[in-house]
Amino acid sequence: MGISSSHTENGIIEVTVDYPPVNAIPSQGWFELARAITSAGEDPEARVVILRAENRGFCAGVDLKEIQRAEGYNALVAANRGCAKAFAAVYDCEVPVIAAVNGFCLGGGVGLVGNADIIVASDDATFGLPEVDRGALGAATHLARLVPQHLMRTLYYTARNVSAQTLHHHGSVVEVVPRAELDDAAREIAKEIAKKDTSVIRAAKEAINGIDPQRVHQSYRFEQGFTFELNLTGVSDHARQAFLDGDHARQANDS
C-alpha cells in the first residue's frame, strides 16, 4: 500500500498509487509520489513513466479526514505543498509521463493527469473538481489543460464530473478502452516511445515544456492562496465536515 515503482521492459517505469479504498492520498503520500516520479525521470535507463492506480478509482484527491482531524493548519499546508510537489514532478519529469486513469479522477487526481504528457482512460473513467463543495480551490489550472475554457468554468463552478469519452472528444484523452485493457493500452504507447532515441525524447520533453503558454506551477500556487483564505475564515472547515458527515451517512445506508 502507498506509492510503489517497478521497472518493466525497455526502460518503462510504472509508478502505482495504492491507498485503499478510493486513493485519497495523505499529505506524505503526495511527497512520496513526487519523489517516485522525479526519481524515475532521473534514472538514466528510463525512457517513459506510466502513472497508474489500484483500487476503485485513479485518485479521490487529498485525504480530507487527515486534514479535518488535525489541529491548526499543519496538515492543510502539508497537503497543499505535497500536491504542488507531485503535480510539478509529473510536469517536470525528464521523460514523458503517461497517465492510465481508471474509475474516478477527482481533485488532486486532475492535477496529476492535467500535467501528464499522455492520458489513456478506461471507459468508466470520470474527471472532476469537487473543490467548491469542499471549501477549497485548486487544479483549475490543470482542468483547463483537459477541456475548453467555458466547459472548464462550468465544471469548476458546478462540481460536475465529465466522462473519459468527452475528454477524448476534446483531444486530451488519447484513447478510451475497457477497464481490463487499460494497463496494456498505456504500455503499448509507452513501448512506442521507448523505441525512440532517449536523448531526443528527453530534449523534446524539455522543449515542449519550454514553449508551454501556461505557467502551471505559478498559477496552481495562486489558486491555492484562496484555499488558505477560505480556511482562515472558517468556510473550508464547515464544508469539509459537511461532506464527511454526508459520506458517513452514505456508508451507513450502503451497509
PDB file of C-alpha atoms in Angstrom, residues 2-255:
ATOM      1  CA  GLY A   2       1.171   3.530  -0.749  1.00  0.00           C
ATOM      2  CA  ILE A   3       3.378   4.578  -3.651  1.00  0.00           C
ATOM      3  CA  SER A   4       5.452   1.960  -5.454  1.00  0.00           C
ATOM      4  CA  SER A   5       7.640   1.850  -8.549  1.00  0.00           C
ATOM      5  CA  SER A   6       8.512  -1.023 -10.829  1.00  0.00           C
ATOM      6  CA  HIS A   7      10.819  -1.305 -13.824  1.00  0.00           C
ATOM      7  CA  THR A   8       9.418  -3.148 -16.804  1.00  0.00           C
ATOM      8  CA  GLU A   9      10.915  -3.788 -20.221  1.00  0.00           C
ATOM      9  CA  ASN A  10      12.794  -1.257 -22.345  1.00  0.00           C
ATOM     10  CA  GLY A  11      13.165   1.485 -19.759  1.00  0.00           C
ATOM     11  CA  ILE A  12       9.482   1.768 -18.866  1.00  0.00           C
ATOM     12  CA  ILE A  13       8.904   2.616 -15.203  1.00  0.00           C
ATOM     13  CA  GLU A  14       5.455   2.215 -13.672  1.00  0.00           C
ATOM     14  CA  VAL A  15       4.541   4.284 -10.605  1.00  0.00           C
ATOM     15  CA  THR A  16       1.449   2.981  -8.811  1.00  0.00           C
ATOM     16  CA  VAL A  17      -0.852   4.756  -6.358  1.00  0.00           C
ATOM     17  CA  ASP A  18      -2.412   2.366  -3.834  1.00  0.00           C
ATOM     18  CA  TYR A  19      -4.337   3.889  -0.914  1.00  0.00           C
ATOM     19  CA  PRO A  20      -7.475   1.740  -0.453  1.00  0.00           C
ATOM     20  CA  PRO A  21     -10.317   2.082  -0.959  1.00  0.00           C
ATOM     21  CA  VAL A  22     -10.501   5.265  -3.068  1.00  0.00           C
ATOM     22  CA  ASN A  23      -6.910   6.551  -3.287  1.00  0.00           C
ATOM     23  CA  ALA A  24      -7.487   9.611  -1.129  1.00  0.00           C
ATOM     24  CA  ILE A  25      -3.796  10.409  -0.749  1.00  0.00           C
ATOM     25  CA  PRO A  26      -2.462  11.570   2.649  1.00  0.00           C
ATOM     26  CA  SER A  27      -0.127  14.544   2.747  1.00  0.00           C
ATOM     27  CA  GLN A  28       3.064  12.484   2.972  1.00  0.00           C
ATOM     28  CA  GLY A  29       1.817  10.319   0.130  1.00  0.00           C
ATOM     29  CA  TRP A  30       1.911  13.301  -2.214  1.00  0.00           C
ATOM     30  CA  PHE A  31       5.553  13.921  -1.324  1.00  0.00           C
ATOM     31  CA  GLU A  32       6.332  10.228  -1.827  1.00  0.00           C
ATOM     32  CA  LEU A  33       4.631  10.313  -5.206  1.00  0.00           C
ATOM     33  CA  ALA A  34       6.682  13.370  -6.180  1.00  0.00           C
ATOM     34  CA  ARG A  35       9.907  11.623  -5.181  1.00  0.00           C
ATOM     35  CA  ALA A  36       8.973   8.451  -7.069  1.00  0.00           C
ATOM     36  CA  ILE A  37       8.217  10.277 -10.307  1.00  0.00           C
ATOM     37  CA  THR A  38      11.256  12.553 -10.040  1.00  0.00           C
ATOM     38  CA  SER A  39      13.495   9.573  -9.317  1.00  0.00           C
ATOM     39  CA  ALA A  40      12.055   7.704 -12.287  1.00  0.00           C
ATOM     40  CA  GLY A  41      12.808  10.593 -14.613  1.00  0.00           C
ATOM     41  CA  GLU A  42      16.344  10.927 -13.279  1.00  0.00           C
ATOM     42  CA  ASP A  43      17.083   7.252 -13.917  1.00  0.00           C
ATOM     43  CA  PRO A  44      19.407   7.245 -16.964  1.00  0.00           C
ATOM     44  CA  GLU A  45      17.821   3.992 -18.122  1.00  0.00           C
ATOM     45  CA  ALA A  46      14.288   5.406 -18.024  1.00  0.00           C
ATOM     46  CA  ARG A  47      12.557   6.165 -21.305  1.00  0.00           C
ATOM     47  CA  VAL A  48       8.958   6.719 -20.205  1.00  0.00           C
ATOM     48  CA  VAL A  49       6.886   6.650 -16.984  1.00  0.00           C
ATOM     49  CA  ILE A  50       3.394   5.225 -16.577  1.00  0.00           C
ATOM     50  CA  LEU A  51       1.381   6.638 -13.671  1.00  0.00           C
ATOM     51  CA  ARG A  52      -1.365   4.197 -12.720  1.00  0.00           C
ATOM     52  CA  ALA A  53      -3.518   3.225  -9.726  1.00  0.00           C
ATOM     53  CA  GLU A  54      -5.076   0.288  -7.949  1.00  0.00           C
ATOM     54  CA  ASN A  55      -8.475   0.266  -6.190  1.00  0.00           C
ATOM     55  CA  ARG A  56     -11.848   1.746  -7.120  1.00  0.00           C
ATOM     56  CA  GLY A  57     -10.541   4.831  -8.868  1.00  0.00           C
ATOM     57  CA  PHE A  58      -7.412   6.607 -10.015  1.00  0.00           C
ATOM     58  CA  CYS A  59      -7.446   9.237  -7.269  1.00  0.00           C
ATOM     59  CA  ALA A  60     -10.058  10.828  -4.986  1.00  0.00           C
ATOM     60  CA  GLY A  61      -7.786  13.774  -4.184  1.00  0.00           C
ATOM     61  CA  VAL A  62      -6.409  14.649  -0.760  1.00  0.00           C
ATOM     62  CA  ASP A  63      -7.304  12.792   2.429  1.00  0.00           C
ATOM     63  CA  LEU A  64      -9.900  15.151   3.894  1.00  0.00           C
ATOM     64  CA  LYS A  65     -10.165  13.103   7.076  1.00  0.00           C
ATOM     65  CA  GLU A  66      -6.492  13.738   7.800  1.00  0.00           C
ATOM     66  CA  ILE A  67      -6.977  17.484   7.421  1.00  0.00           C
ATOM     67  CA  GLN A  68     -10.201  17.588   9.408  1.00  0.00           C
ATOM     68  CA  ARG A  69      -8.898  15.703  12.445  1.00  0.00           C
ATOM     69  CA  ALA A  70      -5.663  17.723  12.673  1.00  0.00           C
ATOM     70  CA  GLU A  71      -5.380  20.786  14.885  1.00  0.00           C
ATOM     71  CA  GLY A  72      -4.267  24.017  13.280  1.00  0.00           C
ATOM     72  CA  TYR A  73      -3.229  24.236   9.667  1.00  0.00           C
ATOM     73  CA  ASN A  74      -0.160  21.986   9.514  1.00  0.00           C
ATOM     74  CA  ALA A  75      -1.991  19.160   7.737  1.00  0.00           C
ATOM     75  CA  LEU A  76      -3.556  21.574   5.264  1.00  0.00           C
ATOM     76  CA  VAL A  77      -0.202  23.190   4.487  1.00  0.00           C
ATOM     77  CA  ALA A  78       1.412  19.768   4.073  1.00  0.00           C
ATOM     78  CA  ALA A  79      -1.343  18.585   1.724  1.00  0.00           C
ATOM     79  CA  ASN A  80      -1.129  21.739  -0.377  1.00  0.00           C
ATOM     80  CA  ARG A  81       2.642  21.639  -0.599  1.00  0.00           C
ATOM     81  CA  GLY A  82       2.579  17.924  -1.301  1.00  0.00           C
ATOM     82  CA  CYS A  83       0.101  18.355  -4.151  1.00  0.00           C
ATOM     83  CA  ALA A  84       2.193  21.141  -5.651  1.00  0.00           C
ATOM     84  CA  LYS A  85       5.295  18.922  -5.464  1.00  0.00           C
ATOM     85  CA  ALA A  86       3.562  15.924  -7.040  1.00  0.00           C
ATOM     86  CA  PHE A  87       1.955  17.935  -9.840  1.00  0.00           C
ATOM     87  CA  ALA A  88       5.283  19.613 -10.598  1.00  0.00           C
ATOM     88  CA  ALA A  89       7.080  16.258 -10.577  1.00  0.00           C
ATOM     89  CA  VAL A  90       4.770  14.944 -13.299  1.00  0.00           C
ATOM     90  CA  TYR A  91       5.147  18.088 -15.385  1.00  0.00           C
ATOM     91  CA  ASP A  92       8.929  18.352 -14.911  1.00  0.00           C
ATOM     92  CA  CYS A  93       9.698  14.635 -15.222  1.00  0.00           C
ATOM     93  CA  GLU A  94      12.640  14.273 -17.595  1.00  0.00           C
ATOM     94  CA  VAL A  95      10.824  11.667 -19.688  1.00  0.00           C
ATOM     95  CA  PRO A  96       7.208  11.561 -20.887  1.00  0.00           C
ATOM     96  CA  VAL A  97       4.572  10.571 -18.322  1.00  0.00           C
ATOM     97  CA  ILE A  98       1.558   8.520 -19.395  1.00  0.00           C
ATOM     98  CA  ALA A  99      -1.426   8.631 -17.013  1.00  0.00           C
ATOM     99  CA  ALA A 100      -3.560   5.471 -17.048  1.00  0.00           C
ATOM    100  CA  VAL A 101      -6.842   6.572 -15.464  1.00  0.00           C
ATOM    101  CA  ASN A 102      -9.371   4.098 -14.071  1.00  0.00           C
ATOM    102  CA  GLY A 103     -12.694   4.959 -12.438  1.00  0.00           C
ATOM    103  CA  PHE A 104     -12.916   8.378 -10.809  1.00  0.00           C
ATOM    104  CA  CYS A 105     -10.243  11.042 -11.114  1.00  0.00           C
ATOM    105  CA  LEU A 106     -11.083  13.864  -8.719  1.00  0.00           C
ATOM    106  CA  GLY A 107      -9.402  16.918  -7.240  1.00  0.00           C
ATOM    107  CA  GLY A 108      -5.709  16.175  -6.961  1.00  0.00           C
ATOM    108  CA  GLY A 109      -6.142  13.394  -9.487  1.00  0.00           C
ATOM    109  CA  VAL A 110      -6.989  16.020 -12.100  1.00  0.00           C
ATOM    110  CA  GLY A 111      -3.841  17.886 -11.070  1.00  0.00           C
ATOM    111  CA  LEU A 112      -1.742  14.810 -11.783  1.00  0.00           C
ATOM    112  CA  VAL A 113      -3.449  13.936 -15.048  1.00  0.00           C
ATOM    113  CA  GLY A 114      -3.549  17.523 -16.284  1.00  0.00           C
ATOM    114  CA  ASN A 115       0.239  17.681 -16.022  1.00  0.00           C
ATOM    115  CA  ALA A 116       0.837  14.333 -17.725  1.00  0.00           C
ATOM    116  CA  ASP A 117       2.043  14.166 -21.313  1.00  0.00           C
ATOM    117  CA  ILE A 118      -0.393  11.491 -22.469  1.00  0.00           C
ATOM    118  CA  ILE A 119      -3.670  10.244 -20.974  1.00  0.00           C
ATOM    119  CA  VAL A 120      -5.275   6.849 -21.519  1.00  0.00           C
ATOM    120  CA  ALA A 121      -8.541   6.157 -19.694  1.00  0.00           C
ATOM    121  CA  SER A 122     -10.890   3.283 -19.032  1.00  0.00           C
ATOM    122  CA  ASP A 123     -14.414   3.552 -20.382  1.00  0.00           C
ATOM    123  CA  ASP A 124     -15.760   4.017 -16.839  1.00  0.00           C
ATOM    124  CA  ALA A 125     -13.401   6.904 -16.016  1.00  0.00           C
ATOM    125  CA  THR A 126     -14.775  10.266 -14.914  1.00  0.00           C
ATOM    126  CA  PHE A 127     -12.972  13.512 -14.132  1.00  0.00           C
ATOM    127  CA  GLY A 128     -13.978  16.403 -11.913  1.00  0.00           C
ATOM    128  CA  LEU A 129     -13.107  19.031  -9.340  1.00  0.00           C
ATOM    129  CA  PRO A 130     -15.421  18.868  -6.305  1.00  0.00           C
ATOM    130  CA  GLU A 131     -13.358  21.610  -4.664  1.00  0.00           C
ATOM    131  CA  VAL A 132     -16.126  24.205  -4.390  1.00  0.00           C
ATOM    132  CA  ASP A 133     -18.189  21.687  -2.418  1.00  0.00           C
ATOM    133  CA  ARG A 134     -15.254  21.082  -0.057  1.00  0.00           C
ATOM    134  CA  GLY A 135     -14.440  24.707   0.663  1.00  0.00           C
ATOM    135  CA  ALA A 136     -11.223  24.664  -1.352  1.00  0.00           C
ATOM    136  CA  LEU A 137      -9.933  25.892  -4.690  1.00  0.00           C
ATOM    137  CA  GLY A 138      -7.310  24.390  -6.939  1.00  0.00           C
ATOM    138  CA  ALA A 139      -6.480  22.436 -10.098  1.00  0.00           C
ATOM    139  CA  ALA A 140      -8.489  24.685 -12.428  1.00  0.00           C
ATOM    140  CA  THR A 141      -5.031  25.232 -13.910  1.00  0.00           C
ATOM    141  CA  HIS A 142      -4.901  21.560 -14.803  1.00  0.00           C
ATOM    142  CA  LEU A 143      -8.545  21.091 -15.753  1.00  0.00           C
ATOM    143  CA  ALA A 144      -8.033  23.902 -18.271  1.00  0.00           C
ATOM    144  CA  ARG A 145      -5.457  21.678 -19.979  1.00  0.00           C
ATOM    145  CA  LEU A 146      -8.104  18.979 -20.477  1.00  0.00           C
ATOM    146  CA  VAL A 147     -11.194  20.884 -21.685  1.00  0.00           C
ATOM    147  CA  PRO A 148     -12.003  24.225 -23.352  1.00  0.00           C
ATOM    148  CA  GLN A 149     -12.248  27.333 -21.181  1.00  0.00           C
ATOM    149  CA  HIS A 150     -16.008  27.622 -20.831  1.00  0.00           C
ATOM    150  CA  LEU A 151     -16.505  23.935 -20.147  1.00  0.00           C
ATOM    151  CA  MET A 152     -13.766  24.169 -17.521  1.00  0.00           C
ATOM    152  CA  ARG A 153     -15.607  27.024 -15.828  1.00  0.00           C
ATOM    153  CA  THR A 154     -18.895  25.134 -15.899  1.00  0.00           C
ATOM    154  CA  LEU A 155     -17.320  22.031 -14.375  1.00  0.00           C
ATOM    155  CA  TYR A 156     -15.482  24.123 -11.777  1.00  0.00           C
ATOM    156  CA  TYR A 157     -18.473  26.136 -10.584  1.00  0.00           C
ATOM    157  CA  THR A 158     -20.919  23.208 -10.572  1.00  0.00           C
ATOM    158  CA  ALA A 159     -18.509  20.471  -9.362  1.00  0.00           C
ATOM    159  CA  ARG A 160     -19.876  18.240 -12.113  1.00  0.00           C
ATOM    160  CA  ASN A 161     -17.889  15.331 -13.499  1.00  0.00           C
ATOM    161  CA  VAL A 162     -17.090  14.717 -17.153  1.00  0.00           C
ATOM    162  CA  SER A 163     -16.575  11.372 -18.861  1.00  0.00           C
ATOM    163  CA  ALA A 164     -13.454   9.988 -20.467  1.00  0.00           C
ATOM    164  CA  GLN A 165     -15.373   9.924 -23.740  1.00  0.00           C
ATOM    165  CA  THR A 166     -15.926  13.691 -23.512  1.00  0.00           C
ATOM    166  CA  LEU A 167     -12.226  14.293 -22.904  1.00  0.00           C
ATOM    167  CA  HIS A 168     -11.433  12.035 -25.834  1.00  0.00           C
ATOM    168  CA  HIS A 169     -13.722  14.206 -27.947  1.00  0.00           C
ATOM    169  CA  HIS A 170     -11.733  17.278 -26.897  1.00  0.00           C
ATOM    170  CA  GLY A 171      -8.445  15.534 -27.614  1.00  0.00           C
ATOM    171  CA  SER A 172      -6.949  15.420 -24.118  1.00  0.00           C
ATOM    172  CA  VAL A 173      -7.529  11.685 -23.630  1.00  0.00           C
ATOM    173  CA  VAL A 174      -5.838   9.869 -26.481  1.00  0.00           C
ATOM    174  CA  GLU A 175      -7.593   6.537 -26.045  1.00  0.00           C
ATOM    175  CA  VAL A 176     -10.591   5.115 -24.143  1.00  0.00           C
ATOM    176  CA  VAL A 177     -10.552   1.361 -23.567  1.00  0.00           C
ATOM    177  CA  PRO A 178     -12.339  -1.246 -21.445  1.00  0.00           C
ATOM    178  CA  ARG A 179     -11.009  -1.208 -17.900  1.00  0.00           C
ATOM    179  CA  ALA A 180      -9.414  -4.644 -18.250  1.00  0.00           C
ATOM    180  CA  GLU A 181      -7.348  -3.337 -21.178  1.00  0.00           C
ATOM    181  CA  LEU A 182      -6.184  -0.072 -19.574  1.00  0.00           C
ATOM    182  CA  ASP A 183      -2.707  -1.114 -18.459  1.00  0.00           C
ATOM    183  CA  ASP A 184      -1.993  -2.814 -21.772  1.00  0.00           C
ATOM    184  CA  ALA A 185      -3.099   0.271 -23.706  1.00  0.00           C
ATOM    185  CA  ALA A 186      -0.766   2.503 -21.682  1.00  0.00           C
ATOM    186  CA  ARG A 187       2.083   0.035 -22.101  1.00  0.00           C
ATOM    187  CA  GLU A 188       1.650  -0.107 -25.858  1.00  0.00           C
ATOM    188  CA  ILE A 189       2.073   3.673 -26.123  1.00  0.00           C
ATOM    189  CA  ALA A 190       4.990   3.515 -23.700  1.00  0.00           C
ATOM    190  CA  LYS A 191       6.703   0.863 -25.828  1.00  0.00           C
ATOM    191  CA  GLU A 192       6.305   3.035 -28.903  1.00  0.00           C
ATOM    192  CA  ILE A 193       8.001   5.961 -27.146  1.00  0.00           C
ATOM    193  CA  ALA A 194      10.670   3.709 -25.619  1.00  0.00           C
ATOM    194  CA  LYS A 195      11.837   2.703 -29.110  1.00  0.00           C
ATOM    195  CA  LYS A 196      12.883   6.296 -29.839  1.00  0.00           C
ATOM    196  CA  ASP A 197      16.292   7.778 -29.122  1.00  0.00           C
ATOM    197  CA  THR A 198      16.007   8.641 -25.427  1.00  0.00           C
ATOM    198  CA  SER A 199      18.246  11.709 -25.804  1.00  0.00           C
ATOM    199  CA  VAL A 200      15.852  13.119 -28.387  1.00  0.00           C
ATOM    200  CA  ILE A 201      12.776  12.285 -26.311  1.00  0.00           C
ATOM    201  CA  ARG A 202      14.257  13.921 -23.206  1.00  0.00           C
ATOM    202  CA  ALA A 203      15.118  17.018 -25.230  1.00  0.00           C
ATOM    203  CA  ALA A 204      11.618  17.009 -26.707  1.00  0.00           C
ATOM    204  CA  LYS A 205      10.050  16.938 -23.235  1.00  0.00           C
ATOM    205  CA  GLU A 206      12.127  19.914 -22.127  1.00  0.00           C
ATOM    206  CA  ALA A 207      11.408  21.790 -25.345  1.00  0.00           C
ATOM    207  CA  ILE A 208       7.639  21.260 -25.142  1.00  0.00           C
ATOM    208  CA  ASN A 209       7.571  22.442 -21.536  1.00  0.00           C
ATOM    209  CA  GLY A 210       9.630  25.454 -22.548  1.00  0.00           C
ATOM    210  CA  ILE A 211       7.036  26.630 -25.084  1.00  0.00           C
ATOM    211  CA  ASP A 212       4.009  25.916 -22.886  1.00  0.00           C
ATOM    212  CA  PRO A 213       1.846  29.073 -22.749  1.00  0.00           C
ATOM    213  CA  GLN A 214       0.609  28.224 -19.230  1.00  0.00           C
ATOM    214  CA  ARG A 215       2.966  28.642 -16.265  1.00  0.00           C
ATOM    215  CA  VAL A 216       1.371  25.748 -14.429  1.00  0.00           C
ATOM    216  CA  HIS A 217       3.428  25.887 -11.230  1.00  0.00           C
ATOM    217  CA  GLN A 218       2.756  29.538 -10.516  1.00  0.00           C
ATOM    218  CA  SER A 219      -0.905  29.515 -11.498  1.00  0.00           C
ATOM    219  CA  TYR A 220      -1.659  26.498  -9.299  1.00  0.00           C
ATOM    220  CA  ARG A 221       0.009  28.088  -6.270  1.00  0.00           C
ATOM    221  CA  PHE A 222      -2.003  31.250  -6.955  1.00  0.00           C
ATOM    222  CA  GLU A 223      -5.197  29.173  -6.780  1.00  0.00           C
ATOM    223  CA  GLN A 224      -4.065  27.617  -3.507  1.00  0.00           C
ATOM    224  CA  GLY A 225      -3.818  31.033  -1.908  1.00  0.00           C
ATOM    225  CA  PHE A 226      -7.603  31.308  -1.998  1.00  0.00           C
ATOM    226  CA  THR A 227      -7.873  27.921  -0.268  1.00  0.00           C
ATOM    227  CA  PHE A 228      -5.845  29.293   2.634  1.00  0.00           C
ATOM    228  CA  GLU A 229      -8.068  32.356   2.755  1.00  0.00           C
ATOM    229  CA  LEU A 230     -11.205  30.203   2.903  1.00  0.00           C
ATOM    230  CA  ASN A 231      -9.677  28.131   5.694  1.00  0.00           C
ATOM    231  CA  LEU A 232      -8.737  31.182   7.720  1.00  0.00           C
ATOM    232  CA  THR A 233     -12.326  32.412   7.574  1.00  0.00           C
ATOM    233  CA  GLY A 234     -13.705  29.008   8.644  1.00  0.00           C
ATOM    234  CA  VAL A 235     -15.589  28.347   5.417  1.00  0.00           C
ATOM    235  CA  SER A 236     -13.497  25.320   4.438  1.00  0.00           C
ATOM    236  CA  ASP A 237     -13.736  23.585   7.808  1.00  0.00           C
ATOM    237  CA  HIS A 238     -17.526  23.711   7.699  1.00  0.00           C
ATOM    238  CA  ALA A 239     -17.646  22.451   4.098  1.00  0.00           C
ATOM    239  CA  ARG A 240     -15.262  19.557   4.772  1.00  0.00           C
ATOM    240  CA  GLN A 241     -17.192  18.452   7.830  1.00  0.00           C
ATOM    241  CA  ALA A 242     -20.489  18.581   5.953  1.00  0.00           C
ATOM    242  CA  PHE A 243     -19.005  16.360   3.240  1.00  0.00           C
ATOM    243  CA  LEU A 244     -17.571  13.880   5.741  1.00  0.00           C
ATOM    244  CA  ASP A 245     -20.870  13.725   7.644  1.00  0.00           C
ATOM    245  CA  GLY A 246     -22.668  13.029   4.393  1.00  0.00           C
ATOM    246  CA  ASP A 247     -20.091  10.395   3.472  1.00  0.00           C
ATOM    247  CA  HIS A 248     -20.626   8.613   6.799  1.00  0.00           C
ATOM    248  CA  ALA A 249     -24.385   8.690   6.219  1.00  0.00           C
ATOM    249  CA  ARG A 250     -23.940   7.181   2.740  1.00  0.00           C
ATOM    250  CA  GLN A 251     -21.743   4.404   4.119  1.00  0.00           C
ATOM    251  CA  ALA A 252     -24.316   3.621   6.794  1.00  0.00           C
ATOM    252  CA  ASN A 253     -27.075   3.388   4.187  1.00  0.00           C
ATOM    253  CA  ASP A 254     -24.940   1.136   1.996  1.00  0.00           C
ATOM    254  CA  SER A 255     -24.377  -1.241   4.907  1.00  0.00           C
TER     255      SER A 255
END
